[in-house]
Short mmCIF file of C-alpha atoms and ligand atoms in Angstrom, two decimals:
data_model
loop_
_atom_site.label_atom_id
_atom_site.label_comp_id
_atom_site.label_asym_id
_atom_site.label_seq_id
_atom_site.Cartn_x
_atom_site.Cartn_y
_atom_site.Cartn_z
CA MET A 1 0.04 -0.09 -0.08
CA ASP A 2 1.91 3.14 -1.10
CA SER A 3 -0.84 5.97 -1.14
CA VAL A 4 -3.44 7.19 0.81
CA LEU A 5 -7.01 8.03 -0.19
CA ILE A 6 -8.71 10.61 2.18
CA ARG A 7 -12.56 10.82 1.81
CA TYR A 8 -14.18 14.25 3.26
CA HIS A 9 -18.06 15.11 3.83
CA GLU A 10 -19.14 17.02 0.88
CA ILE A 11 -22.69 17.56 2.30
CA ALA A 12 -20.97 19.80 4.74
CA LEU A 13 -19.88 22.11 1.95
CA LYS A 14 -21.51 24.81 0.28
CA LYS A 15 -20.78 24.14 -3.81
CA GLY A 16 -18.74 27.62 -4.08
CA ASN A 17 -16.70 26.91 -0.65
CA ARG A 18 -15.62 23.50 -2.15
CA PRO A 19 -12.41 24.45 -3.91
CA TYR A 20 -11.42 26.64 -0.94
CA PHE A 21 -12.08 23.96 1.30
CA THR A 22 -10.32 21.29 -0.44
CA GLU A 23 -7.43 23.39 -0.94
CA LEU A 24 -6.87 23.87 2.83
CA LEU A 25 -7.48 20.60 3.49
CA LYS A 26 -4.40 19.57 0.91
CA ARG A 27 -2.18 22.03 2.53
CA ASN A 28 -2.99 20.82 5.99
CA LEU A 29 -2.27 17.37 4.81
CA ILE A 30 1.11 18.49 3.14
CA ALA A 31 2.03 20.18 6.76
CA ALA A 32 1.04 16.78 8.71
CA LEU A 33 3.00 14.62 6.27
CA GLN A 34 5.70 16.82 5.46
CA ASP A 35 8.60 14.73 6.64
CA LEU A 36 7.36 11.53 5.06
CA GLY A 37 8.02 12.78 1.64
CA VAL A 38 4.64 13.80 -0.12
CA LYS A 39 4.90 13.55 -3.56
CA GLU A 40 1.58 14.76 -4.86
CA ILE A 41 -2.05 15.46 -3.74
CA ARG A 42 -4.72 14.92 -6.54
CA SER A 43 -8.11 15.89 -6.25
CA LEU A 44 -10.57 13.32 -7.23
CA PRO A 45 -14.43 13.52 -7.01
CA ALA A 46 -15.22 14.04 -2.99
CA ARG A 47 -11.76 12.74 -2.53
CA LEU A 48 -7.92 13.19 -2.35
CA LEU A 49 -5.49 10.78 -3.42
CA VAL A 50 -1.90 11.09 -1.50
CA THR A 51 1.13 9.80 -2.84
CA PHE A 52 4.69 9.67 -1.74
CA ASN A 53 7.86 9.67 -3.33
CA ASN A 54 9.13 6.76 -1.24
CA THR A 55 7.69 3.71 0.80
CA ILE A 56 5.94 5.17 4.05
CA ASP A 57 5.91 4.20 7.91
CA GLN A 58 2.47 3.26 7.62
CA GLN A 59 1.76 3.59 11.35
CA THR A 60 3.00 7.30 11.26
CA ALA A 61 0.98 8.28 8.09
CA VAL A 62 -1.97 6.95 9.79
CA SER A 63 -1.45 8.77 13.07
CA ARG A 64 -0.88 12.00 11.51
CA ILE A 65 -4.04 11.83 9.10
CA ARG A 66 -6.04 10.73 11.93
CA SER A 67 -5.44 14.22 13.55
CA VAL A 68 -6.17 16.26 10.41
CA PHE A 69 -9.63 17.86 10.52
CA GLY A 70 -11.89 18.03 7.81
CA VAL A 71 -11.16 13.95 7.10
CA ALA A 72 -14.06 11.69 7.33
CA ASN A 73 -12.30 8.54 6.98
CA PHE A 74 -9.18 7.36 4.53
CA SER A 75 -7.73 4.05 3.36
CA LEU A 76 -4.02 3.02 2.30
CA VAL A 77 -4.43 2.15 -1.11
CA GLU A 78 -2.31 0.43 -3.90
CA LYS A 79 -2.48 1.79 -7.57
CA THR A 80 -3.43 -0.54 -10.05
CA PRO A 81 -4.05 -0.47 -13.80
CA ARG A 82 -7.65 0.13 -14.55
CA ASP A 83 -8.26 -3.59 -15.53
CA LEU A 84 -10.28 -6.29 -13.70
CA ASP A 85 -7.61 -8.91 -14.22
CA ALA A 86 -4.88 -6.76 -13.23
CA ILE A 87 -7.09 -5.71 -9.93
CA GLU A 88 -7.89 -9.34 -9.20
CA SER A 89 -3.97 -10.36 -9.01
CA GLN A 90 -3.00 -7.46 -7.22
CA VAL A 91 -5.81 -7.98 -4.51
CA LEU A 92 -4.83 -11.46 -4.15
CA LYS A 93 -1.64 -10.70 -3.70
CA ALA A 94 -2.09 -8.25 -1.19
CA LEU A 95 -4.33 -10.52 0.65
CA ASN A 96 -1.76 -13.11 1.13
CA GLY A 97 -0.81 -13.95 4.69
CA LEU A 98 -4.18 -12.08 6.04
CA SER A 99 -6.40 -14.20 7.49
CA PHE A 100 -10.08 -13.65 7.70
CA SER A 101 -13.21 -15.65 7.71
CA SER A 102 -15.47 -13.18 5.83
CA PHE A 103 -15.50 -10.10 3.73
CA ARG A 104 -17.13 -7.75 1.17
CA ILE A 105 -15.98 -5.50 -1.73
CA GLU A 106 -16.87 -1.83 -2.07
CA THR A 107 -16.50 -0.32 -5.43
CA GLN A 108 -16.87 3.47 -6.49
CA ARG A 109 -16.73 4.60 -9.75
CA GLY A 110 -15.21 7.97 -10.30
CA ASP A 111 -15.40 7.23 -13.95
CA LYS A 112 -18.82 6.25 -14.92
CA SER A 113 -17.50 5.14 -18.24
CA PHE A 114 -15.77 2.11 -17.00
CA HIS A 115 -17.27 -0.77 -19.03
CA LEU A 116 -18.38 -2.40 -15.76
CA THR A 117 -20.80 -1.30 -13.18
CA SER A 118 -20.17 -1.23 -9.45
CA PRO A 119 -22.07 -4.24 -8.52
CA GLU A 120 -20.52 -6.00 -11.44
CA ILE A 121 -17.10 -5.42 -10.23
CA ASN A 122 -18.01 -6.38 -6.83
CA ARG A 123 -19.48 -9.72 -8.22
CA GLN A 124 -16.51 -10.74 -10.08
CA LEU A 125 -13.68 -9.36 -7.84
CA GLY A 126 -15.71 -11.17 -4.97
CA ALA A 127 -16.21 -14.36 -6.51
CA CYS A 128 -12.31 -14.49 -7.31
CA VAL A 129 -11.20 -13.41 -3.78
CA LYS A 130 -13.99 -16.02 -2.53
CA GLU A 131 -12.51 -18.82 -4.64
CA HIS A 132 -8.56 -18.39 -3.29
CA SER A 133 -9.23 -17.23 0.41
CA GLY A 134 -12.29 -19.44 1.11
CA ALA A 135 -13.79 -16.72 3.13
CA ARG A 136 -17.33 -16.00 2.73
CA VAL A 137 -19.21 -13.03 1.63
CA ASP A 138 -20.86 -10.74 4.56
CA LEU A 139 -22.30 -7.83 3.36
CA SER A 140 -23.33 -6.64 6.67
CA LYS A 141 -20.66 -7.47 9.13
CA PRO A 142 -17.90 -8.55 7.00
CA GLU A 143 -13.98 -9.04 9.01
CA LEU A 144 -12.85 -7.25 5.99
CA THR A 145 -13.80 -4.56 3.53
CA ILE A 146 -12.00 -4.50 0.30
CA ASN A 147 -12.41 -1.06 -1.40
CA VAL A 148 -12.17 -0.52 -4.91
CA GLU A 149 -12.02 3.00 -6.70
CA ILE A 150 -11.90 3.24 -10.62
CA LEU A 151 -10.63 6.52 -11.69
CA PRO A 152 -10.35 7.93 -15.14
CA LYS A 153 -6.62 6.98 -15.41
CA ASP A 154 -6.15 4.42 -12.95
CA ALA A 155 -7.37 2.46 -10.13
CA PHE A 156 -6.87 1.93 -6.65
CA PHE A 157 -7.79 -0.74 -4.11
CA GLY A 158 -7.72 -0.82 -0.43
CA PHE A 159 -8.60 -2.67 2.77
CA ASP A 160 -10.86 -1.41 5.63
CA LYS A 161 -11.66 2.48 6.19
CA ILE A 162 -10.00 4.30 8.97
CA PRO A 163 -11.92 7.05 10.75
CA GLY A 164 -10.81 10.50 10.41
CA ALA A 165 -10.94 13.34 12.78
CA GLY A 166 -14.23 14.87 11.12
CA GLY A 167 -14.98 18.71 11.17
CA LEU A 168 -13.73 21.09 9.09
CA PRO A 169 -9.92 21.95 8.03
CA VAL A 170 -8.12 24.27 10.14
CA GLY A 171 -8.17 27.82 8.98
CA ALA A 172 -11.58 27.18 7.08
CA SER A 173 -13.14 29.14 9.84
CA GLY A 174 -10.73 32.01 10.56
CA ARG A 175 -8.44 32.96 13.29
CA VAL A 176 -9.52 32.81 17.22
CA VAL A 177 -7.39 33.24 20.52
CA SER A 178 -7.85 30.58 23.08
CA LEU A 179 -7.69 31.40 26.86
CA ILE A 180 -5.57 28.43 28.10
CA SER A 181 -5.03 27.55 31.70
CA GLY A 182 -3.30 24.34 32.69
CA GLY A 183 -6.69 22.80 33.53
CA ILE A 184 -8.68 20.50 31.98
CA ASP A 185 -11.26 22.45 30.05
CA SER A 186 -9.46 24.87 28.03
CA PRO A 187 -7.57 22.76 26.24
CA VAL A 188 -10.87 20.61 25.17
CA ALA A 189 -12.47 24.12 24.29
CA ALA A 190 -9.66 24.70 22.26
CA TYR A 191 -9.74 21.18 20.32
CA ARG A 192 -13.22 21.77 19.77
CA MET A 193 -12.92 24.97 18.05
CA MET A 194 -10.13 23.85 16.16
CA GLN A 195 -12.50 21.02 14.86
CA ARG A 196 -14.68 23.41 13.89
CA GLY A 197 -12.06 24.90 11.44
CA CYS A 198 -10.39 27.48 13.90
CA ARG A 199 -6.76 28.40 13.66
CA LEU A 200 -5.71 28.95 17.30
CA ILE A 201 -3.75 31.49 19.02
CA PHE A 202 -3.02 30.69 22.74
CA VAL A 203 -2.69 32.92 25.68
CA HIS A 204 -1.94 31.88 29.01
CA PHE A 205 -1.66 34.45 32.24
CA HIS A 206 0.71 33.21 35.06
CA SER A 207 1.71 34.46 38.44
CA ALA A 208 5.30 33.86 38.53
CA PRO A 209 7.10 34.77 40.49
CA TYR A 210 4.49 34.82 43.15
CA LEU A 211 3.66 30.92 42.31
CA ASP A 212 5.71 28.46 40.91
CA LYS A 213 6.18 27.89 36.82
CA THR A 214 4.31 24.58 36.75
CA SER A 215 1.24 26.30 35.02
CA GLN A 216 3.40 27.74 32.19
CA GLU A 217 5.31 23.90 31.73
CA LYS A 218 1.86 22.02 31.73
CA VAL A 219 0.78 24.76 29.27
CA ARG A 220 3.44 24.15 26.65
CA LEU A 221 2.90 20.54 26.74
CA LEU A 222 -0.62 21.14 26.09
CA VAL A 223 -0.25 23.50 23.42
CA ALA A 224 2.65 21.11 21.92
CA THR A 225 -0.40 18.19 21.83
CA LEU A 226 -2.87 20.55 20.17
CA THR A 227 -0.40 21.73 17.45
CA ARG A 228 -0.54 18.00 16.05
CA HIS A 229 -3.69 19.62 14.53
CA GLN A 230 -2.68 22.66 13.39
CA TYR A 231 1.23 22.30 12.63
CA LEU A 232 2.21 26.07 14.08
CA SER A 233 1.18 27.52 16.93
CA ARG A 234 1.80 30.62 19.08
CA LEU A 235 1.43 30.95 22.72
CA TYR A 236 1.53 33.84 24.48
CA LEU A 237 2.77 33.95 28.15
CA VAL A 238 1.47 36.73 29.73
CA PRO A 239 2.78 38.05 33.54
CA PHE A 240 -0.28 38.39 35.63
CA GLY A 241 0.86 38.19 39.17
CA GLU A 242 1.86 42.25 39.27
CA ILE A 243 -1.61 42.95 37.87
CA GLN A 244 -3.16 40.78 40.33
CA ARG A 245 -0.85 42.53 43.08
CA GLN A 246 -2.10 45.86 41.99
CA ILE A 247 -6.02 44.66 41.97
CA VAL A 248 -5.41 43.10 45.54
CA ALA A 249 -4.18 46.43 47.06
CA ALA A 250 -7.02 48.31 45.47
CA VAL A 251 -10.07 46.30 45.95
CA ALA A 252 -11.80 44.04 48.92
CA ARG A 253 -11.83 40.08 48.14
CA PRO A 254 -15.37 39.01 46.90
CA LEU A 255 -15.36 40.30 43.25
CA ARG A 256 -11.17 39.73 42.68
CA VAL A 257 -12.13 36.48 40.76
CA VAL A 258 -14.45 38.28 38.52
CA LEU A 259 -12.13 41.49 38.14
CA TYR A 260 -8.78 38.96 36.98
CA ARG A 261 -11.04 37.57 34.33
CA ARG A 262 -12.08 40.77 33.33
CA MET A 263 -8.55 41.71 32.77
CA MET A 264 -7.57 38.47 31.02
CA LEU A 265 -10.34 39.14 28.38
CA ARG A 266 -9.16 42.76 27.87
CA ILE A 267 -5.43 41.78 27.55
CA ALA A 268 -6.63 38.90 25.39
CA GLU A 269 -8.59 41.20 23.31
CA ALA A 270 -5.55 43.29 22.28
CA LEU A 271 -3.46 40.14 21.48
CA ALA A 272 -6.19 39.18 19.35
CA ARG A 273 -6.59 42.31 17.55
CA ALA A 274 -2.86 42.67 17.01
CA ASP A 275 -2.72 39.01 15.11
CA LYS A 276 -6.23 40.01 13.49
CA ALA A 277 -8.14 37.09 15.47
CA GLN A 278 -11.69 37.52 15.42
CA ALA A 279 -13.17 35.56 18.77
CA LEU A 280 -11.87 34.51 21.96
CA VAL A 281 -12.55 31.11 23.30
CA THR A 282 -12.63 29.89 26.94
CA GLY A 283 -13.04 26.76 28.54
CA GLU A 284 -16.09 27.87 30.66
CA SER A 285 -19.11 25.51 31.59
CA LEU A 286 -22.14 26.65 33.03
CA GLY A 287 -22.38 26.24 36.81
CA GLN A 288 -19.24 24.56 36.84
CA VAL A 289 -17.80 26.71 39.60
CA ALA A 290 -18.47 29.78 41.04
CA SER A 291 -17.21 32.05 38.47
CA GLN A 292 -19.30 30.65 36.13
CA THR A 293 -22.85 31.43 36.71
CA LEU A 294 -24.86 33.51 34.46
CA GLU A 295 -24.60 36.69 36.31
CA ASN A 296 -20.55 36.30 36.29
CA MET A 297 -20.39 35.60 32.84
CA ALA A 298 -22.42 38.22 31.86
CA VAL A 299 -20.08 40.93 33.72
CA ILE A 300 -17.06 39.13 32.63
CA GLN A 301 -18.01 39.08 29.11
CA GLN A 302 -18.62 42.94 29.14
CA ALA A 303 -15.18 43.38 29.34
CA ALA A 304 -14.73 42.15 25.82
CA THR A 305 -16.00 43.38 22.59
CA LEU A 306 -14.86 40.58 20.59
CA PRO A 307 -17.42 37.43 20.78
CA ILE A 308 -16.74 34.98 23.42
CA LEU A 309 -16.96 31.16 22.20
CA ARG A 310 -17.30 28.89 25.09
CA PRO A 311 -17.75 25.41 23.41
CA LEU A 312 -18.04 23.59 26.68
CA VAL A 313 -20.89 25.71 27.87
CA GLY A 314 -23.06 22.74 27.85
CA MET A 315 -21.11 20.36 28.86
CA ASP A 316 -21.09 18.18 31.78
CA LYS A 317 -17.64 17.74 33.56
CA GLN A 318 -17.77 14.21 33.13
CA GLU A 319 -18.20 14.48 29.25
CA ILE A 320 -15.41 16.83 29.21
CA ILE A 321 -12.85 14.55 30.84
CA ASP A 322 -13.59 11.88 28.56
CA GLN A 323 -12.89 14.16 25.77
CA ALA A 324 -9.80 15.12 27.22
CA ARG A 325 -8.64 11.67 27.65
CA ARG A 326 -9.55 11.04 24.07
CA ILE A 327 -7.51 13.97 22.77
CA GLY A 328 -4.59 13.07 24.99
CA THR A 329 -4.65 16.50 27.31
CA PHE A 330 -6.10 14.74 30.45
CA ASP A 331 -2.91 13.69 31.93
CA THR A 332 -1.06 16.55 31.50
CA SER A 333 -4.12 18.92 32.90
CA SER A 334 -4.08 16.63 35.99
CA ILE A 335 -0.55 17.62 37.15
CA PRO A 336 -1.04 19.63 40.12
CA ASP A 337 -0.38 23.06 39.65
CA GLN A 338 -0.92 26.62 41.36
CA ASP A 339 -3.57 28.24 39.42
CA CYS A 340 -3.52 32.12 39.10
CA CYS A 341 -6.86 32.78 39.87
CA GLN A 342 -6.41 31.10 43.68
CA LEU A 343 -3.93 34.06 44.22
CA PHE A 344 -5.49 36.17 46.75
CA VAL A 345 -8.88 35.19 46.33
CA PRO A 346 -11.62 34.22 49.12
CA LYS A 347 -12.73 30.64 49.30
CA HIS A 348 -16.27 31.47 48.53
CA PRO A 349 -16.21 33.96 45.47
CA ALA A 350 -19.22 36.07 44.71
CA THR A 351 -21.67 34.17 42.60
CA LYS A 352 -23.79 37.07 41.43
CA ALA A 353 -21.70 39.87 40.55
CA ARG A 354 -23.04 43.28 39.77
CA PHE A 355 -21.95 45.51 37.20
CA ALA A 356 -21.99 48.44 39.34
CA ASP A 357 -19.74 47.08 41.85
CA ILE A 358 -17.55 45.98 39.15
CA GLU A 359 -17.32 49.46 37.52
CA GLN A 360 -16.70 50.80 41.13
CA ASP A 361 -13.81 48.60 42.08
CA GLU A 362 -12.39 48.97 38.54
CA SER A 363 -12.09 52.55 39.32
CA LYS A 364 -9.49 51.79 41.78
CA PHE A 365 -6.85 50.80 39.81
CA ALA A 366 -5.58 51.81 36.19
CA VAL A 367 -7.21 49.19 34.26
CA ASN A 368 -5.94 50.74 30.77
CA GLU A 369 -2.12 50.73 31.93
CA LEU A 370 -2.31 47.09 33.35
CA VAL A 371 -3.82 45.91 29.97
CA ARG A 372 -0.86 47.61 28.30
CA TYR A 373 1.66 46.10 30.79
CA GLY A 374 0.30 42.57 30.06
CA VAL A 375 0.60 43.27 26.36
CA GLU A 376 3.84 44.56 26.37
CA ASN A 377 5.13 41.97 28.90
CA ALA A 378 3.77 39.01 27.13
CA ILE A 379 6.27 36.62 25.63
CA ALA A 380 5.73 34.60 22.55
CA GLU A 381 6.72 31.18 21.78
CA GLU A 382 6.09 29.06 18.63
CA PHE A 383 5.35 25.36 18.28
CA THR A 384 5.27 23.28 15.56
CA PHE A 385 4.44 20.03 14.45
CA PRO A 386 5.82 17.69 12.99
CA PRO A 387 8.82 18.27 15.35
CA GLN A 388 11.74 20.08 13.14
CA THR A 389 14.43 17.61 13.12
CA ALA A 390 17.09 19.42 10.82
P1 LIG B 1 -9.90 25.14 33.00
O1 LIG B 1 -10.24 23.66 33.48
O2 LIG B 1 -9.69 25.31 31.63
O3 LIG B 1 -8.73 25.82 33.76
P2 LIG B 1 -11.92 25.95 34.80
O4 LIG B 1 -12.76 24.93 34.90
O5 LIG B 1 -10.89 25.96 35.89
O6 LIG B 1 -11.25 25.77 33.58
P3 LIG B 1 -12.29 28.59 35.41
O7 LIG B 1 -10.82 28.79 36.36
O8 LIG B 1 -13.17 29.39 35.78
O9 LIG B 1 -12.71 27.48 34.95
O10 LIG B 1 -11.46 29.32 34.07
C1 LIG B 1 -12.60 29.72 33.04
C2 LIG B 1 -11.64 29.72 32.14
O11 LIG B 1 -11.00 31.07 31.96
C3 LIG B 1 -10.59 28.80 31.44
O12 LIG B 1 -11.33 27.50 31.06
C4 LIG B 1 -9.61 29.63 30.76
O13 LIG B 1 -10.44 29.56 29.07
C5 LIG B 1 -9.82 30.91 31.26
N1 LIG B 1 -8.76 30.95 32.14
C6 LIG B 1 -8.62 30.75 33.43
N2 LIG B 1 -7.43 30.85 33.87
C7 LIG B 1 -6.77 30.93 32.82
C8 LIG B 1 -5.36 31.46 32.57
N3 LIG B 1 -4.59 31.46 33.77
N4 LIG B 1 -4.91 31.71 31.86
C9 LIG B 1 -5.49 31.72 30.29
N5 LIG B 1 -6.57 31.27 30.53
C10 LIG B 1 -7.47 31.11 31.67
MG1 LIG B 2 -8.66 26.22 35.79
#
């Protein structure tokens, strides 16, 4: 098997957007496979065909493609001439050594001018495989599915379809800024927006030197994991301890968490505008903690003018944890750290912040100056995937 056939959902696409969509998908596939020697990616009806310059490490190719959003499913395939005898002999050769007791053939004709119909190919090839393998045909639950694709110039076959990551290609929905904390929720929120086609820029607020650097190390690991899906990421590390210190010096405890959050949003928004991003993403989930009541969300949100996307807002903690495990962020997120929002805050923060009280508190410290301080002292780091070896 020397090529990969990628299938994407066409239904999700308006007709006019399709070339743009496939172009992005191609570009992302090239990025994901860049170190494996991609020779060409050909557009076929509802499919892309990836060929390589050399034999590939199949496991690596499969794991890379599984992370590319916009792929519905894919198969490792082998090229054959457009001739049933040739297809039969190559399929039999490839089946050599595989053990299976039942199978089915699934043919797609990308070229309807081929002299046999799909059912005819299924029948003839099926009879041949049955005779040589002794396996029976099972159309509903076969152990092995043999996929055949007839194209205008050549044909391909492969075994089994591997499920893809679904969604839309990263880049198709624009750029957004993800507020990432090192906790369980925000990396899942980031993943979900990436799956909807957003390219993410990450912002993390840390309280060093007042708290240790664990949260920064965790966020670097999390961003590296998420970069598997977008190949190039920028992470801004914003020093927040000094800002918190000034807030603490100026206002009493109850509203501090809400005030911190509003400052985070303002700084994230300034960074977003500088990078031409169109929205902010948080890992908030309604009612999960005291700061995430509707009242508090409303008051926090008013500090920003860009839309705030909260992809987890209606999810249960357990659902979020399950997804964190699936996407490979849970273990890193579970490393104990000192969350910057726990710094100088009451055990029971206000759950119903009132806008008038917030305004009054914010008149006691230099909001704009502190936002500028955060933006100017943000340190940008870049992450790439696959890791550069040269
Ligand atoms: P998470 O699991 O993502 O930390 P959480 O359940 O702990 O979320 P909060 O602490 O209320 O919830 O934070 C809500 C959201 O605010 C986070 O999901 C994240 O998007 C953002 N946020 C909180 N702390 C930080 C931080 N230090 N840096 C960047 N964003 C943060
Ligand atoms: Mg948290």
